[in-house]
Amino acid sequence: MQYACAEYAARLAAHDILPSMSRVGNPYDNAKAERFMRTLKEEEADGRAYRDIDDARNRIGEFIDAVYNKQRLHSAIDYQSPDEYEAGLMRLRREAPAAISETENCY
C-alpha cells in the first residue's frame, strides 16, 4: 500500500493518526525512524509468524522494552543502550551544580 493512497489515508484518519512523510528525494528527514524500523524488522519481525495482532503487539513490545532499550548498543550514544544513556543523563542532571545562584546585594 502506498503512503499517499486514499485507502491508507482513510485508515490513518479512522484511528486519529497523522501521516508523516519525508520530502521527495530527502531520506534524512526521517532517518532515525527509518533506522529503527529496519532494526525492528531485521531483529524481531522478519520471518516471524505471530498468532494474531495481540501476539504481534506483545512480542514487538517485549523486543522494544527488553532488547532495544535495555540490551542493544547504539553507536549514536557511544555504544550504550538507551536505558543506560538516559540513566547517565539523569545522574548528570542531579550532580550538576546550579547554573545560577542567588547573591544578596548584587548591583
PDB file of C-alpha atoms in Angstrom, residues 28-37:
ATOM      1  CA  TYR A  28      17.377  12.213   6.021  1.00  0.00           C
ATOM      2  CA  ASP A  29      14.071  13.805   7.083  1.00  0.00           C
ATOM      3  CA  ASN A  30      13.021  10.625   8.821  1.00  0.00           C
ATOM      4  CA  ALA A  31      16.364   8.812   9.163  1.00  0.00           C
ATOM      5  CA  LYS A  32      16.080   7.847  12.832  1.00  0.00           C
ATOM      6  CA  ALA A  33      12.603   6.385  12.424  1.00  0.00           C
ATOM      7  CA  GLU A  34      13.689   4.571   9.260  1.00  0.00           C
ATOM      8  CA  ARG A  35      16.711   3.096  11.066  1.00  0.00           C
ATOM      9  CA  PHE A  36      14.571   1.969  13.993  1.00  0.00           C
ATOM     10  CA  MET A  37      12.110   0.265  11.627  1.00  0.00           C
TER      11      MET A  37
END
